[in-house]
JSON list of C-alpha atoms and ligand atoms in Angstrom, two decimals:
[
{"chain": "A", "resi": 308, "resn": "MET", "atom": "CA", "xyz": [-33.49, 11.34, -10.47]},
{"chain": "A", "resi": 309, "resn": "ASN", "atom": "CA", "xyz": [-31.51, 14.57, -10.35]},
{"chain": "A", "resi": 310, "resn": "GLN", "atom": "CA", "xyz": [-28.21, 12.88, -11.15]},
{"chain": "A", "resi": 311, "resn": "PRO", "atom": "CA", "xyz": [-26.51, 12.90, -14.54]},
{"chain": "A", "resi": 312, "resn": "HIS", "atom": "CA", "xyz": [-27.70, 9.93, -16.53]},
{"chain": "A", "resi": 313, "resn": "ILE", "atom": "CA", "xyz": [-28.09, 8.63, -20.02]},
{"chain": "A", "resi": 314, "resn": "ILE", "atom": "CA", "xyz": [-31.64, 8.70, -21.35]},
{"chain": "A", "resi": 315, "resn": "ASP", "atom": "CA", "xyz": [-32.46, 6.28, -24.14]},
{"chain": "A", "resi": 316, "resn": "LEU", "atom": "CA", "xyz": [-34.75, 7.61, -26.83]},
{"chain": "A", "resi": 317, "resn": "ALA", "atom": "CA", "xyz": [-37.15, 5.68, -29.02]},
{"chain": "A", "resi": 318, "resn": "LYS", "atom": "CA", "xyz": [-35.64, 4.39, -32.21]},
{"chain": "A", "resi": 319, "resn": "ILE", "atom": "CA", "xyz": [-38.09, 3.86, -35.05]},
{"chain": "A", "resi": 320, "resn": "LEU", "atom": "CA", "xyz": [-36.25, 1.48, -37.33]},
{"chain": "A", "resi": 321, "resn": "ASP", "atom": "CA", "xyz": [-37.13, 1.82, -40.98]},
{"chain": "A", "resi": 322, "resn": "LYS", "atom": "CA", "xyz": [-35.57, 0.58, -44.20]},
{"chain": "A", "resi": 323, "resn": "ARG", "atom": "CA", "xyz": [-35.85, 4.20, -45.38]},
{"chain": "A", "resi": 324, "resn": "GLY", "atom": "CA", "xyz": [-33.74, 5.43, -42.44]},
{"chain": "A", "resi": 325, "resn": "ASN", "atom": "CA", "xyz": [-34.21, 5.52, -38.68]},
{"chain": "A", "resi": 326, "resn": "LEU", "atom": "CA", "xyz": [-36.00, 8.14, -36.60]},
{"chain": "A", "resi": 327, "resn": "SER", "atom": "CA", "xyz": [-35.74, 9.21, -32.96]},
{"chain": "A", "resi": 328, "resn": "PHE", "atom": "CA", "xyz": [-37.48, 11.98, -31.05]},
{"chain": "A", "resi": 329, "resn": "PHE", "atom": "CA", "xyz": [-38.12, 13.64, -27.75]},
{"chain": "A", "resi": 330, "resn": "GLU", "atom": "CA", "xyz": [-41.00, 15.80, -26.64]},
{"chain": "A", "resi": 331, "resn": "ASN", "atom": "CA", "xyz": [-41.32, 18.68, -24.25]},
{"chain": "A", "resi": 332, "resn": "ASP", "atom": "CA", "xyz": [-41.54, 17.46, -20.64]},
{"chain": "A", "resi": 333, "resn": "ASN", "atom": "CA", "xyz": [-41.83, 13.86, -21.78]},
{"chain": "A", "resi": 334, "resn": "GLN", "atom": "CA", "xyz": [-38.64, 11.82, -22.40]},
{"chain": "A", "resi": 335, "resn": "ILE", "atom": "CA", "xyz": [-36.55, 14.43, -20.62]},
{"chain": "A", "resi": 336, "resn": "PRO", "atom": "CA", "xyz": [-37.24, 15.57, -17.06]},
{"chain": "A", "resi": 337, "resn": "PHE", "atom": "CA", "xyz": [-37.87, 19.27, -17.69]},
{"chain": "A", "resi": 338, "resn": "GLU", "atom": "CA", "xyz": [-39.75, 21.67, -19.90]},
{"chain": "A", "resi": 339, "resn": "ILE", "atom": "CA", "xyz": [-37.64, 22.77, -22.85]},
{"chain": "A", "resi": 340, "resn": "LYS", "atom": "CA", "xyz": [-37.12, 26.53, -22.95]},
{"chain": "A", "resi": 341, "resn": "ARG", "atom": "CA", "xyz": [-34.21, 26.72, -25.37]},
{"chain": "A", "resi": 342, "resn": "SER", "atom": "CA", "xyz": [-32.27, 24.70, -27.94]},
{"chain": "A", "resi": 343, "resn": "TYR", "atom": "CA", "xyz": [-28.80, 25.32, -29.26]},
{"chain": "A", "resi": 344, "resn": "TRP", "atom": "CA", "xyz": [-26.19, 23.34, -31.08]},
{"chain": "A", "resi": 345, "resn": "ILE", "atom": "CA", "xyz": [-22.43, 23.18, -31.29]},
{"chain": "A", "resi": 346, "resn": "TYR", "atom": "CA", "xyz": [-20.77, 22.42, -34.61]},
{"chain": "A", "resi": 347, "resn": "ASP", "atom": "CA", "xyz": [-17.64, 23.07, -36.68]},
{"chain": "A", "resi": 348, "resn": "VAL", "atom": "CA", "xyz": [-15.49, 22.47, -33.60]},
{"chain": "A", "resi": 349, "resn": "PRO", "atom": "CA", "xyz": [-11.82, 22.52, -34.61]},
{"chain": "A", "resi": 350, "resn": "GLY", "atom": "CA", "xyz": [-9.79, 19.44, -33.66]},
{"chain": "A", "resi": 351, "resn": "GLY", "atom": "CA", "xyz": [-8.54, 19.49, -30.06]},
{"chain": "A", "resi": 352, "resn": "GLU", "atom": "CA", "xyz": [-10.91, 22.26, -28.93]},
{"chain": "A", "resi": 353, "resn": "HIS", "atom": "CA", "xyz": [-12.84, 22.19, -25.63]},
{"chain": "A", "resi": 354, "resn": "ARG", "atom": "CA", "xyz": [-16.23, 23.69, -24.94]},
{"chain": "A", "resi": 355, "resn": "GLY", "atom": "CA", "xyz": [-17.91, 24.33, -21.63]},
{"chain": "A", "resi": 356, "resn": "GLY", "atom": "CA", "xyz": [-15.78, 25.02, -18.60]},
{"chain": "A", "resi": 357, "resn": "HIS", "atom": "CA", "xyz": [-18.66, 26.21, -16.47]},
{"chain": "A", "resi": 358, "resn": "ALA", "atom": "CA", "xyz": [-21.60, 25.17, -14.32]},
{"chain": "A", "resi": 359, "resn": "TYR", "atom": "CA", "xyz": [-25.14, 26.52, -14.26]},
{"chain": "A", "resi": 360, "resn": "LYS", "atom": "CA", "xyz": [-26.81, 27.53, -11.04]},
{"chain": "A", "resi": 361, "resn": "THR", "atom": "CA", "xyz": [-30.29, 26.48, -12.18]},
{"chain": "A", "resi": 362, "resn": "ASN", "atom": "CA", "xyz": [-30.23, 25.48, -15.85]},
{"chain": "A", "resi": 363, "resn": "ARG", "atom": "CA", "xyz": [-30.60, 21.78, -16.65]},
{"chain": "A", "resi": 364, "resn": "GLU", "atom": "CA", "xyz": [-29.74, 20.31, -20.02]},
{"chain": "A", "resi": 365, "resn": "PHE", "atom": "CA", "xyz": [-30.07, 17.30, -22.26]},
{"chain": "A", "resi": 366, "resn": "ILE", "atom": "CA", "xyz": [-27.24, 16.73, -24.75]},
{"chain": "A", "resi": 367, "resn": "VAL", "atom": "CA", "xyz": [-27.41, 14.53, -27.85]},
{"chain": "A", "resi": 368, "resn": "ALA", "atom": "CA", "xyz": [-24.68, 13.73, -30.37]},
{"chain": "A", "resi": 369, "resn": "LEU", "atom": "CA", "xyz": [-26.80, 14.12, -33.50]},
{"chain": "A", "resi": 370, "resn": "SER", "atom": "CA", "xyz": [-23.74, 13.37, -35.57]},
{"chain": "A", "resi": 371, "resn": "GLY", "atom": "CA", "xyz": [-20.23, 12.16, -34.78]},
{"chain": "A", "resi": 372, "resn": "SER", "atom": "CA", "xyz": [-19.02, 11.87, -31.20]},
{"chain": "A", "resi": 373, "resn": "PHE", "atom": "CA", "xyz": [-17.61, 13.80, -28.25]},
{"chain": "A", "resi": 374, "resn": "ASP", "atom": "CA", "xyz": [-17.07, 13.42, -24.52]},
{"chain": "A", "resi": 375, "resn": "VAL", "atom": "CA", "xyz": [-18.95, 15.29, -21.83]},
{"chain": "A", "resi": 376, "resn": "VAL", "atom": "CA", "xyz": [-16.96, 15.46, -18.60]},
{"chain": "A", "resi": 377, "resn": "LEU", "atom": "CA", "xyz": [-19.06, 16.16, -15.52]},
{"chain": "A", "resi": 378, "resn": "ASP", "atom": "CA", "xyz": [-17.55, 17.10, -12.20]},
{"chain": "A", "resi": 379, "resn": "ASN", "atom": "CA", "xyz": [-19.53, 17.55, -8.99]},
{"chain": "A", "resi": 380, "resn": "GLY", "atom": "CA", "xyz": [-16.59, 18.90, -7.01]},
{"chain": "A", "resi": 381, "resn": "LYS", "atom": "CA", "xyz": [-15.77, 15.40, -5.68]},
{"chain": "A", "resi": 382, "resn": "GLU", "atom": "CA", "xyz": [-15.53, 13.17, -8.72]},
{"chain": "A", "resi": 383, "resn": "LYS", "atom": "CA", "xyz": [-15.40, 13.43, -12.47]},
{"chain": "A", "resi": 384, "resn": "LYS", "atom": "CA", "xyz": [-17.38, 11.23, -14.85]},
{"chain": "A", "resi": 385, "resn": "VAL", "atom": "CA", "xyz": [-16.86, 11.01, -18.58]},
{"chain": "A", "resi": 386, "resn": "PHE", "atom": "CA", "xyz": [-19.82, 10.28, -20.85]},
{"chain": "A", "resi": 387, "resn": "HIS", "atom": "CA", "xyz": [-18.96, 9.38, -24.43]},
{"chain": "A", "resi": 388, "resn": "LEU", "atom": "CA", "xyz": [-21.82, 10.35, -26.73]},
{"chain": "A", "resi": 389, "resn": "ASN", "atom": "CA", "xyz": [-21.75, 8.83, -30.19]},
{"chain": "A", "resi": 390, "resn": "ARG", "atom": "CA", "xyz": [-25.31, 7.94, -31.22]},
{"chain": "A", "resi": 391, "resn": "SER", "atom": "CA", "xyz": [-28.37, 10.06, -31.92]},
{"chain": "A", "resi": 392, "resn": "TYR", "atom": "CA", "xyz": [-30.80, 7.72, -30.10]},
{"chain": "A", "resi": 393, "resn": "TYR", "atom": "CA", "xyz": [-29.69, 8.57, -26.58]},
{"chain": "A", "resi": 394, "resn": "GLY", "atom": "CA", "xyz": [-28.55, 11.62, -24.71]},
{"chain": "A", "resi": 395, "resn": "LEU", "atom": "CA", "xyz": [-27.12, 12.82, -21.43]},
{"chain": "A", "resi": 396, "resn": "TYR", "atom": "CA", "xyz": [-29.19, 14.57, -18.80]},
{"chain": "A", "resi": 397, "resn": "VAL", "atom": "CA", "xyz": [-27.11, 17.16, -16.94]},
{"chain": "A", "resi": 398, "resn": "PRO", "atom": "CA", "xyz": [-28.60, 18.59, -13.74]},
{"chain": "A", "resi": 399, "resn": "GLU", "atom": "CA", "xyz": [-27.82, 22.07, -12.47]},
{"chain": "A", "resi": 400, "resn": "MET", "atom": "CA", "xyz": [-24.59, 22.67, -10.54]},
{"chain": "A", "resi": 401, "resn": "TYR", "atom": "CA", "xyz": [-22.34, 20.23, -12.41]},
{"chain": "A", "resi": 402, "resn": "TRP", "atom": "CA", "xyz": [-19.08, 21.56, -13.79]},
{"chain": "A", "resi": 403, "resn": "ARG", "atom": "CA", "xyz": [-19.08, 20.64, -17.47]},
{"chain": "A", "resi": 404, "resn": "GLU", "atom": "CA", "xyz": [-16.47, 20.28, -20.16]},
{"chain": "A", "resi": 405, "resn": "MET", "atom": "CA", "xyz": [-17.00, 18.96, -23.69]},
{"chain": "A", "resi": 406, "resn": "GLU", "atom": "CA", "xyz": [-14.01, 17.58, -25.57]},
{"chain": "A", "resi": 407, "resn": "ASN", "atom": "CA", "xyz": [-12.70, 15.08, -28.12]},
{"chain": "A", "resi": 408, "resn": "PHE", "atom": "CA", "xyz": [-15.12, 16.25, -30.79]},
{"chain": "A", "resi": 409, "resn": "SER", "atom": "CA", "xyz": [-14.88, 14.12, -33.92]},
{"chain": "A", "resi": 410, "resn": "THR", "atom": "CA", "xyz": [-14.75, 15.78, -37.32]},
{"chain": "A", "resi": 411, "resn": "ASN", "atom": "CA", "xyz": [-18.19, 17.07, -38.35]},
{"chain": "A", "resi": 412, "resn": "SER", "atom": "CA", "xyz": [-19.73, 16.27, -34.98]},
{"chain": "A", "resi": 413, "resn": "LEU", "atom": "CA", "xyz": [-22.95, 18.01, -34.05]},
{"chain": "A", "resi": 414, "resn": "ALA", "atom": "CA", "xyz": [-24.10, 18.42, -30.45]},
{"chain": "A", "resi": 415, "resn": "LEU", "atom": "CA", "xyz": [-27.74, 19.32, -29.89]},
{"chain": "A", "resi": 416, "resn": "ILE", "atom": "CA", "xyz": [-28.52, 20.72, -26.45]},
{"chain": "A", "resi": 417, "resn": "VAL", "atom": "CA", "xyz": [-31.93, 21.49, -25.03]},
{"chain": "A", "resi": 418, "resn": "ALA", "atom": "CA", "xyz": [-32.09, 23.58, -21.89]},
{"chain": "A", "resi": 419, "resn": "SER", "atom": "CA", "xyz": [-34.59, 24.22, -19.12]},
{"chain": "A", "resi": 420, "resn": "THR", "atom": "CA", "xyz": [-34.03, 27.99, -18.98]},
{"chain": "A", "resi": 421, "resn": "ASP", "atom": "CA", "xyz": [-33.57, 30.88, -21.35]},
{"chain": "A", "resi": 422, "resn": "TYR", "atom": "CA", "xyz": [-29.99, 32.02, -21.86]},
{"chain": "A", "resi": 423, "resn": "ASP", "atom": "CA", "xyz": [-28.87, 34.00, -18.83]},
{"chain": "A", "resi": 424, "resn": "GLU", "atom": "CA", "xyz": [-25.21, 34.82, -18.28]},
{"chain": "A", "resi": 425, "resn": "ASP", "atom": "CA", "xyz": [-25.97, 35.35, -14.56]},
{"chain": "A", "resi": 426, "resn": "ASP", "atom": "CA", "xyz": [-26.83, 31.65, -14.30]},
{"chain": "A", "resi": 427, "resn": "TYR", "atom": "CA", "xyz": [-23.26, 30.67, -15.24]},
{"chain": "A", "resi": 428, "resn": "ILE", "atom": "CA", "xyz": [-20.43, 29.94, -12.84]},
{"chain": "A", "resi": 429, "resn": "ARG", "atom": "CA", "xyz": [-17.31, 30.25, -14.96]},
{"chain": "A", "resi": 430, "resn": "ASP", "atom": "CA", "xyz": [-14.72, 30.16, -12.19]},
{"chain": "A", "resi": 431, "resn": "TYR", "atom": "CA", "xyz": [-13.85, 26.69, -10.89]},
{"chain": "A", "resi": 432, "resn": "SER", "atom": "CA", "xyz": [-12.85, 27.83, -7.40]},
{"chain": "A", "resi": 433, "resn": "GLU", "atom": "CA", "xyz": [-16.11, 29.77, -7.09]},
{"chain": "A", "resi": 434, "resn": "TYR", "atom": "CA", "xyz": [-17.89, 26.57, -8.14]},
{"chain": "A", "resi": 435, "resn": "THR", "atom": "CA", "xyz": [-16.18, 24.35, -5.55]},
{"chain": "A", "resi": 436, "resn": "GLU", "atom": "CA", "xyz": [-16.75, 26.97, -2.87]},
{"chain": "A", "resi": 437, "resn": "LYS", "atom": "CA", "xyz": [-20.48, 27.06, -3.68]},
{"chain": "A", "resi": 438, "resn": "ILE", "atom": "CA", "xyz": [-20.71, 23.25, -3.72]},
{"chain": "A", "resi": 439, "resn": "ASN", "atom": "CA", "xyz": [-18.88, 22.88, -0.40]},
{"chain": "A", "resi": 440, "resn": "ASN", "atom": "CA", "xyz": [-21.05, 25.48, 1.29]},
{"chain": "A", "resi": 441, "resn": "ALA", "atom": "CA", "xyz": [-24.33, 24.09, -0.07]},
{"chain": "B", "resi": 186, "resn": "TYD", "atom": "P1", "xyz": [-21.13, 29.10, -23.70]},
{"chain": "B", "resi": 186, "resn": "TYD", "atom": "O1", "xyz": [-22.35, 28.60, -23.01]},
{"chain": "B", "resi": 186, "resn": "TYD", "atom": "O2", "xyz": [-20.02, 29.63, -22.86]},
{"chain": "B", "resi": 186, "resn": "TYD", "atom": "O3", "xyz": [-20.55, 27.98, -24.66]},
{"chain": "B", "resi": 186, "resn": "TYD", "atom": "P2", "xyz": [-19.94, 26.53, -24.32]},
{"chain": "B", "resi": 186, "resn": "TYD", "atom": "O4", "xyz": [-20.45, 26.10, -23.00]},
{"chain": "B", "resi": 186, "resn": "TYD", "atom": "O5", "xyz": [-20.42, 25.65, -25.41]},
{"chain": "B", "resi": 186, "resn": "TYD", "atom": "O6", "xyz": [-18.45, 26.64, -24.38]},
{"chain": "B", "resi": 186, "resn": "TYD", "atom": "O7", "xyz": [-21.59, 30.21, -24.76]},
{"chain": "B", "resi": 186, "resn": "TYD", "atom": "C1", "xyz": [-20.70, 30.77, -25.69]},
{"chain": "B", "resi": 186, "resn": "TYD", "atom": "C2", "xyz": [-21.25, 32.13, -26.11]},
{"chain": "B", "resi": 186, "resn": "TYD", "atom": "O8", "xyz": [-22.52, 31.98, -26.76]},
{"chain": "B", "resi": 186, "resn": "TYD", "atom": "C3", "xyz": [-21.46, 33.09, -24.94]},
{"chain": "B", "resi": 186, "resn": "TYD", "atom": "O9", "xyz": [-20.95, 34.34, -25.31]},
{"chain": "B", "resi": 186, "resn": "TYD", "atom": "C4", "xyz": [-22.94, 33.19, -24.79]},
{"chain": "B", "resi": 186, "resn": "TYD", "atom": "C5", "xyz": [-23.50, 32.79, -26.12]},
{"chain": "B", "resi": 186, "resn": "TYD", "atom": "N1", "xyz": [-24.75, 32.00, -25.98]},
{"chain": "B", "resi": 186, "resn": "TYD", "atom": "C6", "xyz": [-25.97, 32.61, -26.24]},
{"chain": "B", "resi": 186, "resn": "TYD", "atom": "O10", "xyz": [-26.06, 33.79, -26.60]},
{"chain": "B", "resi": 186, "resn": "TYD", "atom": "N2", "xyz": [-27.12, 31.86, -26.11]},
{"chain": "B", "resi": 186, "resn": "TYD", "atom": "C7", "xyz": [-27.09, 30.57, -25.72]},
{"chain": "B", "resi": 186, "resn": "TYD", "atom": "O11", "xyz": [-28.15, 29.91, -25.61]},
{"chain": "B", "resi": 186, "resn": "TYD", "atom": "C8", "xyz": [-25.82, 29.96, -25.42]},
{"chain": "B", "resi": 186, "resn": "TYD", "atom": "C9", "xyz": [-25.72, 28.54, -24.96]},
{"chain": "B", "resi": 186, "resn": "TYD", "atom": "C10", "xyz": [-24.68, 30.72, -25.57]}
]
């Protein structure tokens, strides 16, 4: 399903503390090429503000909470991430913002491609033009 959706991860409950995981090409629908994380976000800051031409991602709130706003040029959907046992799958060509980061929140993102600035669309009108001509 190449639509944004929440993917639930296994949750191994344990009196000593819980554990969740994902594996390459298993729980998430792509092969992981890259991981990065976003942290120490000052109150009120936004991240994102771009789309990727080919890169697909899976985003987990390892700690705290934040909103991921996805826009496909027609409608916007807000996904509130606040647990480490599920994440959001984001297909290519969705305009993405991340906002409302709680104090000490930590976003883990795994990506289907290596970092490539040429894969970014950072201009919203260029994005809508591309979507409408697709
Ligand atoms: P960017 O993807 O614009 O951040 P966000 O979407 O969270 O606002 O990246 C910010 C900067 O970090 C940009 O200069 C590129 C660099 N960067 C890398 O070098 N490697 C990476 O894997 C990522 C995601 C970003």
